[in-house]
Coordinates of C-alpha atoms in Angstrom, one line a residue:
M4 CA 0.0 0.0 0.0
S5 CA 1.2 3.6 -0.3
E6 CA 2.7 6.1 2.0
A7 CA -0.5 7.3 3.7
T8 CA -1.6 3.8 4.6
T9 CA -0.8 2.7 8.1
T10 CA 0.6 -0.7 9.1
E11 CA -2.9 -1.7 10.1
H12 CA -5.2 -2.1 7.1
P13 CA -7.7 0.7 6.5
A14 CA -11.3 -0.1 7.3
V15 CA -12.8 1.5 4.2
V16 CA -11.8 2.7 0.8
G17 CA -12.1 6.3 1.9
K18 CA -9.1 5.9 4.2
L19 CA -6.8 4.8 1.4
S20 CA -4.2 7.2 0.1
T21 CA -4.8 9.1 -3.1
L22 CA -2.6 6.7 -5.0
D23 CA -4.5 3.6 -3.8
R24 CA -8.0 5.2 -4.0
F25 CA -7.7 6.0 -7.7
L26 CA -6.0 2.8 -8.6
P27 CA -8.5 2.0 -11.4
V28 CA -7.8 5.3 -13.0
W29 CA -4.0 4.8 -12.9
I30 CA -4.4 1.3 -14.3
G31 CA -6.6 2.6 -17.1
I32 CA -4.1 5.3 -17.9
A33 CA -1.3 2.7 -17.9
M34 CA -3.2 0.4 -20.3
I35 CA -3.9 3.3 -22.7
A36 CA -0.3 4.4 -22.5
G37 CA 1.0 0.9 -23.2
L38 CA -1.3 0.6 -26.2
L39 CA -0.3 4.0 -27.6
L40 CA 3.4 3.3 -27.1
G41 CA 3.1 -0.1 -28.8
R42 CA 1.2 1.4 -31.8
M43 CA 3.0 4.7 -32.1
I44 CA 6.6 3.6 -31.8
P45 CA 7.4 1.1 -34.6
G46 CA 9.4 -1.9 -33.4
L47 CA 9.0 -1.0 -29.7
G48 CA 7.2 -4.3 -28.9
D49 CA 9.9 -6.3 -30.7
A50 CA 12.6 -4.4 -28.9
L51 CA 11.0 -4.9 -25.5
G52 CA 10.4 -8.6 -26.3
A53 CA 14.0 -9.1 -27.3
V54 CA 15.3 -7.9 -24.0
E55 CA 15.2 -11.2 -22.2
I56 CA 17.4 -13.9 -20.8
D57 CA 16.5 -17.5 -21.4
G58 CA 12.9 -16.7 -22.2
I59 CA 12.3 -14.4 -19.2
S60 CA 11.3 -10.8 -20.3
L61 CA 13.5 -8.5 -18.3
P62 CA 11.2 -5.5 -18.4
I63 CA 8.3 -7.6 -17.1
A64 CA 10.5 -9.3 -14.5
L65 CA 11.8 -5.9 -13.3
G66 CA 8.2 -4.6 -12.9
L67 CA 7.1 -7.7 -11.0
L68 CA 10.1 -7.6 -8.7
I69 CA 9.6 -3.9 -7.9
M70 CA 5.9 -4.6 -7.3
M71 CA 6.3 -7.6 -5.0
Y72 CA 9.3 -6.4 -2.8
P73 CA 7.5 -3.8 -0.7
V74 CA 4.6 -6.0 0.0
L75 CA 6.8 -8.9 1.0
A76 CA 8.9 -6.6 3.2
K77 CA 5.7 -5.8 5.1
V78 CA 5.1 -9.5 6.0
R79 CA 5.7 -10.3 9.7
Y80 CA 7.7 -13.5 9.2
D81 CA 7.6 -14.3 12.9
R82 CA 3.8 -14.8 12.6
L83 CA 3.9 -17.4 9.8
D84 CA 3.4 -20.2 12.2
T85 CA -0.2 -18.9 12.9
V86 CA -0.9 -19.6 9.2
T87 CA 0.8 -22.9 8.8
G88 CA -1.3 -24.2 11.7
D89 CA -4.6 -23.2 10.0
R90 CA -5.4 -26.5 8.3
K91 CA -8.8 -25.3 7.0
L92 CA -7.1 -22.4 5.1
L93 CA -4.3 -24.6 3.7
L94 CA -6.6 -27.4 2.6
G95 CA -9.1 -25.0 1.1
S96 CA -6.4 -23.3 -0.9
L97 CA -5.0 -26.6 -2.2
V98 CA -8.4 -27.8 -3.3
L99 CA -9.3 -24.5 -5.0
N100 CA -5.9 -24.0 -6.8
W101 CA -5.0 -27.6 -7.8
V102 CA -8.3 -29.4 -8.1
L103 CA -11.1 -26.9 -9.0
G104 CA -9.1 -24.2 -10.8
P105 CA -7.6 -26.4 -13.6
A106 CA -10.9 -28.4 -13.9
L107 CA -12.9 -25.2 -14.2
M108 CA -10.7 -23.7 -16.9
F109 CA -10.7 -26.9 -18.8
A110 CA -14.5 -27.0 -18.8
L111 CA -14.9 -23.3 -19.7
A112 CA -12.3 -23.5 -22.5
W113 CA -14.1 -26.5 -24.1
L114 CA -17.6 -25.1 -23.5
L115 CA -16.9 -21.6 -24.9
L116 CA -14.1 -22.2 -27.4
P117 CA -14.9 -25.6 -29.0
D118 CA -14.1 -24.3 -32.5
L119 CA -10.8 -22.6 -31.5
P120 CA -8.3 -25.3 -30.4
E121 CA -5.3 -23.0 -30.1
Y122 CA -7.0 -20.5 -27.8
R123 CA -8.6 -23.3 -25.9
T124 CA -5.2 -24.9 -25.2
G125 CA -3.7 -21.6 -24.2
L126 CA -6.5 -21.0 -21.7
I127 CA -6.0 -24.4 -20.2
I128 CA -2.3 -23.6 -19.7
V129 CA -3.3 -20.4 -18.0
G130 CA -5.5 -22.3 -15.6
L131 CA -2.7 -24.6 -14.6
A132 CA -0.3 -21.7 -13.8
R133 CA -1.3 -20.6 -10.3
C134 CA -0.5 -17.1 -9.2
I135 CA 2.7 -16.3 -7.3
A136 CA 3.2 -12.7 -8.1
M137 CA 0.3 -10.2 -8.6
V138 CA -1.9 -11.9 -6.1
I139 CA 0.4 -10.4 -3.4
I140 CA -0.6 -6.9 -4.3
W141 CA -4.3 -7.7 -4.9
N142 CA -4.4 -9.2 -1.4
D143 CA -2.7 -6.3 0.2
L144 CA -4.9 -3.7 -1.5
A145 CA -8.0 -5.7 -0.3
C146 CA -6.6 -5.8 3.2
G147 CA -6.1 -9.5 3.2
D148 CA -3.8 -11.4 5.6
R149 CA -0.2 -10.7 4.4
E150 CA 1.3 -13.6 6.3
A151 CA -1.3 -16.0 4.9
A152 CA -0.7 -14.8 1.4
A153 CA 3.0 -15.4 1.7
V154 CA 2.5 -18.9 2.9
L155 CA -0.2 -19.8 0.3
V156 CA 2.0 -18.4 -2.5
A157 CA 4.9 -20.4 -1.3
I158 CA 2.8 -23.6 -1.2
N159 CA 1.5 -22.9 -4.7
S160 CA 5.1 -22.4 -5.9
V161 CA 6.1 -25.9 -4.6
F162 CA 3.0 -27.5 -6.2
Q163 CA 3.7 -25.6 -9.4
V164 CA 7.1 -27.1 -9.8
I165 CA 5.8 -30.6 -9.0
M166 CA 2.4 -30.6 -10.7
F167 CA 2.4 -28.2 -13.6
A168 CA 3.7 -30.6 -16.2
V169 CA 1.7 -33.5 -14.9
L170 CA -1.6 -31.6 -15.0
G171 CA -0.7 -30.2 -18.4
W172 CA -0.3 -33.7 -19.7
F173 CA -3.6 -34.8 -18.0
Y174 CA -5.8 -31.9 -19.1
L175 CA -4.4 -31.7 -22.7
S176 CA -3.8 -35.3 -23.6
V177 CA -5.4 -37.8 -21.1
L178 CA -8.7 -36.3 -20.1
P179 CA -9.7 -35.2 -23.7
G180 CA -9.0 -38.8 -24.8
W181 CA -11.2 -40.2 -22.1
L182 CA -14.0 -37.8 -23.2
G183 CA -13.6 -38.5 -26.9
L184 CA -12.3 -34.9 -27.5
E185 CA -9.3 -33.7 -29.5
Q186 CA -6.0 -34.4 -27.8
T187 CA -3.0 -32.0 -27.7
T188 CA 0.7 -32.6 -27.0
F189 CA 2.3 -30.7 -24.2
E190 CA 5.8 -30.2 -23.1
A191 CA 7.0 -28.1 -20.1
S192 CA 10.6 -28.1 -18.8
P193 CA 10.8 -28.6 -15.0
W194 CA 13.6 -26.1 -15.0
Q195 CA 11.5 -23.5 -16.8
I196 CA 8.8 -23.8 -14.2
A197 CA 11.3 -23.8 -11.3
K198 CA 13.1 -20.8 -12.8
S199 CA 9.8 -18.8 -12.9
V200 CA 9.2 -19.6 -9.2
L201 CA 12.7 -18.7 -8.2
I202 CA 12.7 -15.4 -10.1
F203 CA 9.2 -14.1 -9.4
L204 CA 8.8 -15.3 -5.9
G205 CA 12.2 -16.4 -4.6
I206 CA 14.1 -13.1 -5.2
P207 CA 11.5 -10.7 -3.7
L208 CA 10.7 -13.1 -0.8
L209 CA 14.3 -13.3 0.2
A210 CA 14.8 -9.6 -0.2
G211 CA 11.7 -8.9 1.9
F212 CA 12.7 -11.3 4.7
L213 CA 16.2 -9.9 4.9
T214 CA 15.0 -6.3 4.8
R215 CA 12.7 -6.9 7.8
H216 CA 15.2 -9.0 9.7
F217 CA 18.1 -6.5 9.5
G218 CA 15.8 -3.4 9.6
E219 CA 14.2 -4.5 12.8
K220 CA 17.5 -5.6 14.2
A221 CA 19.1 -2.2 13.5
K222 CA 16.2 0.2 14.3
G223 CA 13.4 -1.8 15.9
R224 CA 10.0 -2.8 14.7
A225 CA 8.3 0.5 15.5
W226 CA 10.8 2.4 13.3
Y227 CA 10.6 -0.3 10.6
E228 CA 6.8 -0.2 10.3
S229 CA 6.2 3.5 10.9
T230 CA 9.1 5.0 9.0
F231 CA 10.6 2.5 6.5
I232 CA 7.5 0.7 5.3
P233 CA 5.7 4.0 4.3
K234 CA 8.7 5.0 2.2
I235 CA 8.9 1.8 0.1
G236 CA 5.2 1.1 0.1
P237 CA 4.3 3.2 -3.0
W238 CA 6.8 1.3 -5.1
A239 CA 4.5 -1.7 -5.1
L240 CA 2.0 0.2 -7.2
Y241 CA 4.7 1.9 -9.3
G242 CA 5.9 -1.6 -10.2
L243 CA 2.4 -2.7 -11.0
L244 CA 1.7 0.2 -13.3
F245 CA 5.1 -0.2 -15.0
T246 CA 4.4 -3.9 -15.7
I247 CA 1.0 -3.0 -17.2
V248 CA 2.5 -0.5 -19.5
I249 CA 5.1 -3.0 -20.7
L250 CA 2.5 -5.7 -21.2
F251 CA 0.2 -3.6 -23.3
A252 CA 3.2 -2.1 -25.3
L253 CA 4.4 -5.6 -26.0
Q254 CA 1.1 -7.0 -27.2
G255 CA -0.9 -3.9 -28.1
E256 CA -0.7 -4.4 -31.9
Q257 CA -1.7 -8.0 -31.7
I258 CA -4.6 -7.3 -29.4
T259 CA -6.0 -4.3 -31.4
S260 CA -5.6 -6.2 -34.7
Q261 CA -7.6 -9.2 -33.5
P262 CA -10.4 -7.7 -31.4
I263 CA -13.0 -10.5 -32.0
D264 CA -10.5 -13.2 -31.0
V265 CA -9.6 -11.2 -27.8
V266 CA -13.3 -11.0 -26.9
R267 CA -13.7 -14.7 -27.5
I268 CA -10.8 -15.4 -25.2
A269 CA -12.0 -12.9 -22.6
I270 CA -15.4 -14.5 -22.1
P271 CA -14.2 -17.7 -20.4
L272 CA -11.5 -15.8 -18.5
L273 CA -14.1 -13.4 -17.1
A274 CA -16.2 -16.4 -16.0
Y275 CA -13.2 -18.1 -14.6
F276 CA -12.0 -15.2 -12.4
A277 CA -15.6 -14.5 -11.1
I278 CA -16.3 -18.2 -10.3
M279 CA -12.9 -18.8 -8.6
W280 CA -13.0 -15.6 -6.6
G281 CA -16.6 -16.1 -5.6
G282 CA -16.0 -19.7 -4.7
G283 CA -13.0 -18.8 -2.6
Y284 CA -15.1 -16.2 -0.7
A285 CA -17.9 -18.7 -0.2
L286 CA -15.6 -21.4 1.0
G287 CA -13.7 -19.0 3.4
A288 CA -17.0 -17.7 4.8
A289 CA -18.4 -21.2 5.2
M290 CA -15.2 -22.3 7.1
G291 CA -15.4 -19.2 9.3
L292 CA -11.9 -18.0 8.3
G293 CA -12.8 -14.3 8.9
Y294 CA -12.4 -11.4 6.4
E295 CA -8.7 -11.2 6.1
R296 CA -8.0 -14.9 5.4
T297 CA -11.2 -15.4 3.3
T298 CA -10.0 -12.5 1.1
T299 CA -6.5 -14.1 0.8
L300 CA -8.1 -17.4 -0.1
A301 CA -10.2 -15.8 -2.8
F302 CA -7.5 -13.9 -4.5
T303 CA -4.9 -16.7 -4.4
A304 CA -7.6 -18.9 -6.1
A305 CA -8.5 -16.4 -8.7
G306 CA -5.0 -15.2 -9.8
N307 CA -2.7 -16.9 -12.4
N308 CA 1.0 -16.9 -13.1
F309 CA 0.8 -15.3 -16.5
E310 CA 4.5 -15.1 -17.0
L311 CA 4.9 -18.9 -16.7
A312 CA 1.8 -19.5 -18.9
I313 CA 3.1 -17.2 -21.7
A314 CA 6.6 -18.7 -21.5
V315 CA 5.4 -22.3 -21.8
A316 CA 3.0 -21.4 -24.6
I317 CA 5.7 -19.7 -26.6
A318 CA 8.3 -22.4 -25.9
T319 CA 5.8 -25.2 -26.9
Y320 CA 3.8 -23.6 -29.7
G321 CA 5.7 -20.5 -30.9
V322 CA 5.5 -16.7 -30.2
T323 CA 2.9 -16.1 -32.9
S324 CA 0.7 -19.0 -31.9
G325 CA -2.9 -18.8 -30.7
Q326 CA -1.8 -20.4 -27.5
A327 CA 0.6 -17.5 -26.8
L328 CA -2.1 -14.9 -27.6
A329 CA -4.5 -16.6 -25.1
G330 CA -1.7 -16.4 -22.5
V331 CA -1.2 -12.7 -23.2
V332 CA -4.9 -11.9 -23.0
G333 CA -5.0 -13.5 -19.6
P334 CA -3.3 -10.8 -17.5
L335 CA -4.9 -8.1 -19.6
I336 CA -8.3 -9.3 -18.5
E337 CA -7.2 -10.3 -15.0
V338 CA -5.8 -6.9 -14.0
P339 CA -8.9 -4.8 -14.4
V340 CA -11.2 -7.6 -13.1
L341 CA -9.2 -8.2 -9.9
V342 CA -8.9 -4.5 -9.3
G343 CA -12.6 -4.4 -9.4
L344 CA -12.8 -7.3 -7.0
V345 CA -10.5 -5.5 -4.6
Y346 CA -13.2 -2.9 -4.2
V347 CA -15.9 -5.6 -3.9
S348 CA -13.8 -7.2 -1.1
L349 CA -13.5 -3.9 0.8
A350 CA -17.3 -3.5 0.5
L351 CA -17.8 -7.0 1.9
R352 CA -15.5 -6.3 4.8
K353 CA -18.3 -4.3 6.4
R354 CA -20.6 -7.4 6.3
F355 CA -17.9 -9.5 7.9
T356 CA -17.4 -6.9 10.7
Q357 CA -21.1 -6.6 11.3
S358 CA -21.5 -10.4 11.4
A359 CA -18.7 -10.7 13.9
E360 CA -20.2 -8.0 16.1
S361 CA -23.6 -9.7 16.0
A362 CA -22.1 -13.0 17.0
A363 CA -20.3 -11.3 19.9

């Protein structure tokens, strides 16, 4: 959160800083700016796409790292044991992310894109890549449990390394065969998956942990949370906006030249984000997790690791493939939708508070 936000989460949107309160406006401007840059500067998208190491886009990686570091520096790592002991939260997250999420995307892709196999395959890959990056900032903006988000993201990272290739093979080759549907070959390097996890979670997580450890050791927790955190806090949103500009600049021409295809891809994505987020909220409320952990459960279930999905689609099917386009459209739909859900979450917080007061 930004500089005017205290270490305790604000109760309502009105208490957010100007930077946070007008986030949809800044994101809209960033999207338009990216599209204009990509269309007005010939070769910019190719130039940005070429700046990569071993398939990892350096501009996008830089934006994500800047975005995640301040939020992970806010996490109170000495409280993680309170999350790891919450079996309902952990089990709910595993079921949503690794059982329901991939199955739902598979069903939506086949139901809504039966005539577009490349886009369908791309969406299924998106559904398999569970979020380990942007979910951190959505959760923080919605006043979710930071410690719970750190733990759930770490668990998703481990499962991603172990299960991504296995589930890809199952949902693209095995299950379609059982159902008499068209089968697709799928290849994903374990190193490619592990590399995504190490870069987009490992680096900022380690940096955040070390910053808090040595900052508190040198100056104390009061100084760290009242002075240091407000100074670095705004950089999370700066990193988010930079990432959005780069994403739209990279893919703006492809998106604007195929608007009908983008709409076709967007429809199952919209349904997916809404169902996963709503299902996470319903499950959290049913289990009595409270507002903060229910919010964390919902956002970790709804988000996806678009960098991994795009990298796998490009490596397997090519940079100009329909699978790659579906991966690219994923975050472009996810960003505005989940921003909207941040505000829905903040509105729901009042109901959680009123229910808790009534029960008391």
